[in-house]
PDB file of C-alpha atoms in Angstrom:
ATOM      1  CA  UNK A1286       0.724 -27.185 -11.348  1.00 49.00           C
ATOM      2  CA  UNK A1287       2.959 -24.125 -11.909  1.00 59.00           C
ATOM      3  CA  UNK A1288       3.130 -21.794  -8.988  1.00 74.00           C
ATOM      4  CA  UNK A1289       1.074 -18.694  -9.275  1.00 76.00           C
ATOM      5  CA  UNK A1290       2.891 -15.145  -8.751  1.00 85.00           C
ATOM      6  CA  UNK A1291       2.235 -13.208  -5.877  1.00 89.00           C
ATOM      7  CA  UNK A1292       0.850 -10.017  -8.101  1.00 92.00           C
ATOM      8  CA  UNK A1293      -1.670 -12.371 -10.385  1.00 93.00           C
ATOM      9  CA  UNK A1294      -3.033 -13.827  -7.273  1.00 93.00           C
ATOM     10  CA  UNK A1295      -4.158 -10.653  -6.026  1.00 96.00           C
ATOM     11  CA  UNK A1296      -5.172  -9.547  -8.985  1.00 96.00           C
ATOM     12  CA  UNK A1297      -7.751 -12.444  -9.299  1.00 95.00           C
ATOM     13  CA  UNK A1298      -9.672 -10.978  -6.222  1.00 96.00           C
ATOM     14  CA  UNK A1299      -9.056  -7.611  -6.878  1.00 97.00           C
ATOM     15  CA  UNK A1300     -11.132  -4.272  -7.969  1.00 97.00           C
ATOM     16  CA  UNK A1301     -10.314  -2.648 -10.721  1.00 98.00           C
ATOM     17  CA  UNK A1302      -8.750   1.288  -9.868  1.00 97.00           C
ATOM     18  CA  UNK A1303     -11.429   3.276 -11.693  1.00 97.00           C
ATOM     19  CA  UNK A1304      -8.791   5.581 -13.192  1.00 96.00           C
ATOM     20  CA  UNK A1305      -6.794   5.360 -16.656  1.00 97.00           C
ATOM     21  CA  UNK A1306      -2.787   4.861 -16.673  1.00 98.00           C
ATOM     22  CA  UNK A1307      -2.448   8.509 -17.013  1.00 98.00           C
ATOM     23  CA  UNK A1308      -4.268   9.491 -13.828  1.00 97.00           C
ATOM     24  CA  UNK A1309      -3.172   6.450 -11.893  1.00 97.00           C
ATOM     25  CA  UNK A1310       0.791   7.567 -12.730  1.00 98.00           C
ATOM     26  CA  UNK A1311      -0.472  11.506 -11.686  1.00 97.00           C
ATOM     27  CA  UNK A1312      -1.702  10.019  -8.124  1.00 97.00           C
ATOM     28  CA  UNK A1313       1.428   7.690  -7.891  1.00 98.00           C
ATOM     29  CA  UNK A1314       3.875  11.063  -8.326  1.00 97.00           C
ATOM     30  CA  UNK A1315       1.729  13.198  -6.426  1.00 96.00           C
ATOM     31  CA  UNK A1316       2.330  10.630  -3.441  1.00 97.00           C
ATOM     32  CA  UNK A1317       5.379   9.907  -4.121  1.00 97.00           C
ATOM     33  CA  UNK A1318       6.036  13.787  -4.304  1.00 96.00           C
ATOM     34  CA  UNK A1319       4.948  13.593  -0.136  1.00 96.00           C
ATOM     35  CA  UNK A1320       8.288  14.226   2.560  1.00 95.00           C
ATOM     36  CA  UNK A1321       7.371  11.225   3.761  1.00 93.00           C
ATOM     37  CA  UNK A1322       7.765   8.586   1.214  1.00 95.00           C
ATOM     38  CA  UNK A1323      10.713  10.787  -0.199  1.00 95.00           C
ATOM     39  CA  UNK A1324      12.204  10.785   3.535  1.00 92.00           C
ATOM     40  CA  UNK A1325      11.542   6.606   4.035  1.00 92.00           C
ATOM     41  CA  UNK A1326      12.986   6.311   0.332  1.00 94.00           C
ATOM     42  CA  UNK A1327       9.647   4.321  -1.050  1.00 96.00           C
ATOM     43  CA  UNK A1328       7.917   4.684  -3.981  1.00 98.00           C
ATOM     44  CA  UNK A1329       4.449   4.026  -5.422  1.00 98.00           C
ATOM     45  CA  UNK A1330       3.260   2.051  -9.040  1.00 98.00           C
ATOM     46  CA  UNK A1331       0.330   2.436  -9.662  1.00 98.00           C
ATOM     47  CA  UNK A1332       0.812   1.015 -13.719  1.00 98.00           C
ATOM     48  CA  UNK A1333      -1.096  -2.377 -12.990  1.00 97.00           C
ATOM     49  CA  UNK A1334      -4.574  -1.724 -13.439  1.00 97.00           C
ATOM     50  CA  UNK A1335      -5.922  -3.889  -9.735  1.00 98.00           C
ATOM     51  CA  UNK A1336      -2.699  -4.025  -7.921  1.00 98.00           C
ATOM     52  CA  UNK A1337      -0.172  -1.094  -6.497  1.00 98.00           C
ATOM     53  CA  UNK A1338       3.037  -1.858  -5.874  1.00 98.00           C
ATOM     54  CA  UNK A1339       4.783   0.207  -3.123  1.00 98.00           C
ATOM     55  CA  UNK A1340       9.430  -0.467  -3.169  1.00 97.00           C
ATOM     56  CA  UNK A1341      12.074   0.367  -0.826  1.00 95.00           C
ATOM     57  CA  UNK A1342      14.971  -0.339  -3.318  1.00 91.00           C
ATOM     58  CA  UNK A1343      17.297  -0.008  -0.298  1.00 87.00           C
ATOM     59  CA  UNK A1344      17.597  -0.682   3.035  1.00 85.00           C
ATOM     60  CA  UNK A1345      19.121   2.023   5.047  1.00 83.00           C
ATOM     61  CA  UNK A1346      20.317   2.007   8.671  1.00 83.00           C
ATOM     62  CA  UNK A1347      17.314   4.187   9.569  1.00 84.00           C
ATOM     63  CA  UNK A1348      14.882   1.264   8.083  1.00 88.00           C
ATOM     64  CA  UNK A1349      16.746  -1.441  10.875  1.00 87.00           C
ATOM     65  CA  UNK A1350      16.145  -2.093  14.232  1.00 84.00           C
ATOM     66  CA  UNK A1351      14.172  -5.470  14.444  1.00 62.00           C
ATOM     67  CA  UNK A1352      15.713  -8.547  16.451  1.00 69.00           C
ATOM     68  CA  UNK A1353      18.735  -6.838  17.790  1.00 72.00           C
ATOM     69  CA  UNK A1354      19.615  -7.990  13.614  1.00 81.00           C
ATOM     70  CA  UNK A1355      19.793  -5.908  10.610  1.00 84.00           C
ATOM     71  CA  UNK A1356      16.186  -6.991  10.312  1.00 90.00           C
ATOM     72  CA  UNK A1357      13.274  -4.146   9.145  1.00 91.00           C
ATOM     73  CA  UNK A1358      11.523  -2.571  12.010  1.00 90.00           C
ATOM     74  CA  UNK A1359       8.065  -3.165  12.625  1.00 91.00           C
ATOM     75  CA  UNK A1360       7.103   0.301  12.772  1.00 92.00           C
ATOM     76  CA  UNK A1361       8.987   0.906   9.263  1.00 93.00           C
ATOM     77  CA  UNK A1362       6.597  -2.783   8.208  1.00 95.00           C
ATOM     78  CA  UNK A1363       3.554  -0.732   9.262  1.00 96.00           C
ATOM     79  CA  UNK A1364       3.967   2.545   7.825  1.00 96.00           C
ATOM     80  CA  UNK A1365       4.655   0.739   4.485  1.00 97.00           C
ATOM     81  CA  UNK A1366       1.515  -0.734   4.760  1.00 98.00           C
ATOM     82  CA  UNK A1367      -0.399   2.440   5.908  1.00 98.00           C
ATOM     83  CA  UNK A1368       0.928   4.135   2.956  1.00 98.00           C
ATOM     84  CA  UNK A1369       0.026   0.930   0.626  1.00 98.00           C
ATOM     85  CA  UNK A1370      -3.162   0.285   2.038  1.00 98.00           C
ATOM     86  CA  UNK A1371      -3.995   4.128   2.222  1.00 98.00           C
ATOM     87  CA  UNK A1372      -3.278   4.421  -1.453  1.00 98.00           C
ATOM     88  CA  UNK A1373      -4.800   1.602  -2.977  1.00 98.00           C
ATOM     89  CA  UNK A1374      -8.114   2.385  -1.223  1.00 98.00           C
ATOM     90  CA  UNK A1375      -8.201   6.124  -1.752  1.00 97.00           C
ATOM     91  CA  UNK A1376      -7.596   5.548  -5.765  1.00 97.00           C
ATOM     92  CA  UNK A1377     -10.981   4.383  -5.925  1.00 97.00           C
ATOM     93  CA  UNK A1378     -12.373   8.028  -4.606  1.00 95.00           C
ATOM     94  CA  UNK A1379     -10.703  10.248  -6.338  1.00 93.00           C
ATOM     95  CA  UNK A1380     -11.327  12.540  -6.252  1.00 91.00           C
ATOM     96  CA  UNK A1381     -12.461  12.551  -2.707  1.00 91.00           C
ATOM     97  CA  UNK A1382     -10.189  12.590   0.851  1.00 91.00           C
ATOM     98  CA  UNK A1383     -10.096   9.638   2.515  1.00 95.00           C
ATOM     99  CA  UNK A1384      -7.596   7.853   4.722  1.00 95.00           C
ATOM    100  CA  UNK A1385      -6.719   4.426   6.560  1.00 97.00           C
ATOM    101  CA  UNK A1386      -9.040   4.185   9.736  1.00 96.00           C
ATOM    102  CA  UNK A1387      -8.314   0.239  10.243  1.00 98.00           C
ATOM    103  CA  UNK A1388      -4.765  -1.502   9.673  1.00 98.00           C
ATOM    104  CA  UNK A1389      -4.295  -5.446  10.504  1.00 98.00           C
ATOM    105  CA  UNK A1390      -0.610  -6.635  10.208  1.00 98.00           C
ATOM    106  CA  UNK A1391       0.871 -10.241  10.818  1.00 98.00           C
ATOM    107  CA  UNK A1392       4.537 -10.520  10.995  1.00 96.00           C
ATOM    108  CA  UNK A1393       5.651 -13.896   9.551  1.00 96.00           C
ATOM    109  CA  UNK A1394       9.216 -13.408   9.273  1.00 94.00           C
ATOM    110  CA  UNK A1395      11.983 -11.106   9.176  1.00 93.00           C
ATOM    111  CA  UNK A1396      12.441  -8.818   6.081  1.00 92.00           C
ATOM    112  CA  UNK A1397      16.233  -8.268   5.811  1.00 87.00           C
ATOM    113  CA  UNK A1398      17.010  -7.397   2.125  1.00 80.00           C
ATOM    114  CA  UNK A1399      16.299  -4.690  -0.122  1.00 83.00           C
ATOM    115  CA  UNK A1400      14.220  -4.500  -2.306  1.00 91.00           C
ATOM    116  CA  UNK A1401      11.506  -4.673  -0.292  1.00 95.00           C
ATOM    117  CA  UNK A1402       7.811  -4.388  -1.777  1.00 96.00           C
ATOM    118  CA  UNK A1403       4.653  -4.321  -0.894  1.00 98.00           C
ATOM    119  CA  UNK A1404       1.368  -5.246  -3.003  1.00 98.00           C
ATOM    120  CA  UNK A1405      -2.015  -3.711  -2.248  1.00 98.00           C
ATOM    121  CA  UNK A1406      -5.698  -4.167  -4.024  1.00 98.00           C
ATOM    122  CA  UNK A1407      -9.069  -3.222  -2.502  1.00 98.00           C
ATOM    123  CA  UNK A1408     -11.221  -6.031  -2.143  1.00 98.00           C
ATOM    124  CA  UNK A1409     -14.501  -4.099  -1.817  1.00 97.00           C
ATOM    125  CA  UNK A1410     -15.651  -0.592  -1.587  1.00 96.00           C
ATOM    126  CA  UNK A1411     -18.641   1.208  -0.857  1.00 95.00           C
ATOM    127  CA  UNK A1412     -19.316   5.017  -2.086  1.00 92.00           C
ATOM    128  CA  UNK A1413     -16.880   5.837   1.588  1.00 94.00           C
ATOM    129  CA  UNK A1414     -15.412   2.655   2.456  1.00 97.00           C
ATOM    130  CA  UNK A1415     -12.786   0.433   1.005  1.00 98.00           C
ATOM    131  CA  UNK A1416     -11.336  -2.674   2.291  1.00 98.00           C
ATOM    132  CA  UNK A1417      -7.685  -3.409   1.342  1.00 98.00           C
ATOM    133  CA  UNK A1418      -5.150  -5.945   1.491  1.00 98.00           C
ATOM    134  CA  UNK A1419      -1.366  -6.567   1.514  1.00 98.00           C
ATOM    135  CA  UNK A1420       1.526  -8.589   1.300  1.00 98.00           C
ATOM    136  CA  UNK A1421       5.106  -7.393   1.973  1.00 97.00           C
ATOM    137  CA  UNK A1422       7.784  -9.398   0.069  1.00 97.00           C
ATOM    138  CA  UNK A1423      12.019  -9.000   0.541  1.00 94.00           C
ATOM    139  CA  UNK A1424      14.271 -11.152  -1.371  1.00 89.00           C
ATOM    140  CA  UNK A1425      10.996 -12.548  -2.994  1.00 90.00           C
ATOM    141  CA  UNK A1426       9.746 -14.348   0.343  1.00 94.00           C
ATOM    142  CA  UNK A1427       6.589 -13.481   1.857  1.00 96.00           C
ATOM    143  CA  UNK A1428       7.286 -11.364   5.241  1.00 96.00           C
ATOM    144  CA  UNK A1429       4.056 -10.319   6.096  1.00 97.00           C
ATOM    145  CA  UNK A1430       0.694  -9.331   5.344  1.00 98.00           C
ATOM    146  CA  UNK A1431      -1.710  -6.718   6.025  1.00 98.00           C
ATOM    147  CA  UNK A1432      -5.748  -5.752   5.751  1.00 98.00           C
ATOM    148  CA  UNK A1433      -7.616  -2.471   6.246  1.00 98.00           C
ATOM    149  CA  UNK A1434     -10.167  -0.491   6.295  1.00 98.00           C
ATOM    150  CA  UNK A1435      -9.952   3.217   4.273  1.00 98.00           C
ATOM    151  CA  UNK A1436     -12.664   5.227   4.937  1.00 96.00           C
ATOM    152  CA  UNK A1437     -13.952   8.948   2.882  1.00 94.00           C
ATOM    153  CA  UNK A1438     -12.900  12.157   4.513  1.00 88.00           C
ATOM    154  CA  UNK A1439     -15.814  14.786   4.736  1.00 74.00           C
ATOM    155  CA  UNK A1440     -14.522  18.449   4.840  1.00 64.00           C
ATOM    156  CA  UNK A1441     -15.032  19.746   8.286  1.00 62.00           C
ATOM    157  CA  UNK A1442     -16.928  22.855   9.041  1.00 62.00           C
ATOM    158  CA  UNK A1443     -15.495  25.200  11.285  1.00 58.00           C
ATOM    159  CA  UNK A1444     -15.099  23.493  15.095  1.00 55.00           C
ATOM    160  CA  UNK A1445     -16.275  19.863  13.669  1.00 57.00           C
ATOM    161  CA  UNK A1446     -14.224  16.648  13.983  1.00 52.00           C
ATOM    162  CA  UNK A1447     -12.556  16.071  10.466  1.00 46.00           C
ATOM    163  CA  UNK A1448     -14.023  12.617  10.490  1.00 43.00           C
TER     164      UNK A1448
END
């Protein structure tokens, strides 16, 4: 039996984004639009209808640190899969605020190569939660996976907790 890719398998247990291609690519370049993902050098997909893809095409020196090796840092792993996770859950609130208030990662092995890229779906929502998953690939090998939890902002009220 042929192997299955990586992105069809997820597909299979994933939930449709309830968005068309035109307002999935207008989310994708308003987050890829944020300092943040411009400053880490990653950028979002969102063309697949049930999975986002999230690339670093390269590797920089900022990006190393793991192992005392040119390895990825964890803490560059994680916020990859914040931002994936994040993403992938808030698409199905739009218009909405919401935000990752649970993030599960497993390191399996070191991600070394460029480019590295991370694939997200939301299992299951809920009208203000979603629960996500994730799987980080470099050089095509499976480095690490991740689940979460992405939960609907309400607008605070002057003095209340944003959550």
């Amino acid at each position: 039996m042929p192997d299955v890719p990586p992105i069809d398998a997820l597909r299979v247990r994933a939930q449709p984004f309830p968005l068309d291609l035109a307002a999935r690519r207008a989310f994708a370049d308003r987050m890829n639009g944020l300092a943040s993902m411009r400053m880490a050098g990653a950028r979002f997909d969102l063309d697949d209808t049930h999975v986002l893809r999230l690339r670093l095409e390269e590797v920089a020196e900022h990006h190393l640190g793991g192992l005392g090796t040119r390895a990825v840092n964890g803490a560059v792993i994680a916020g990859l899969f914040d931002a994936a996770l994040g993403v992938a859950g808030t698409a199905q609130f739009l218009p909405q605020r919401a935000g990752t208030v649970e993030l599960s990662i497993k390191l399996m092995r070191p991600a070394f190569e460029a480019p590295l890229e991370v694939l997200a779906i939301t299992l299951k929502h809920s009208p203000h939660l979603a629960f996500t998953e994730a799987e980080l690939y470099a050089e095509g090998k499976l480095c690490a996976v991740a689940s979460g939890i992405v939960a609907v902002a309400s607008s605070p009220k002057q003095g209340e907790a944003f959550w």
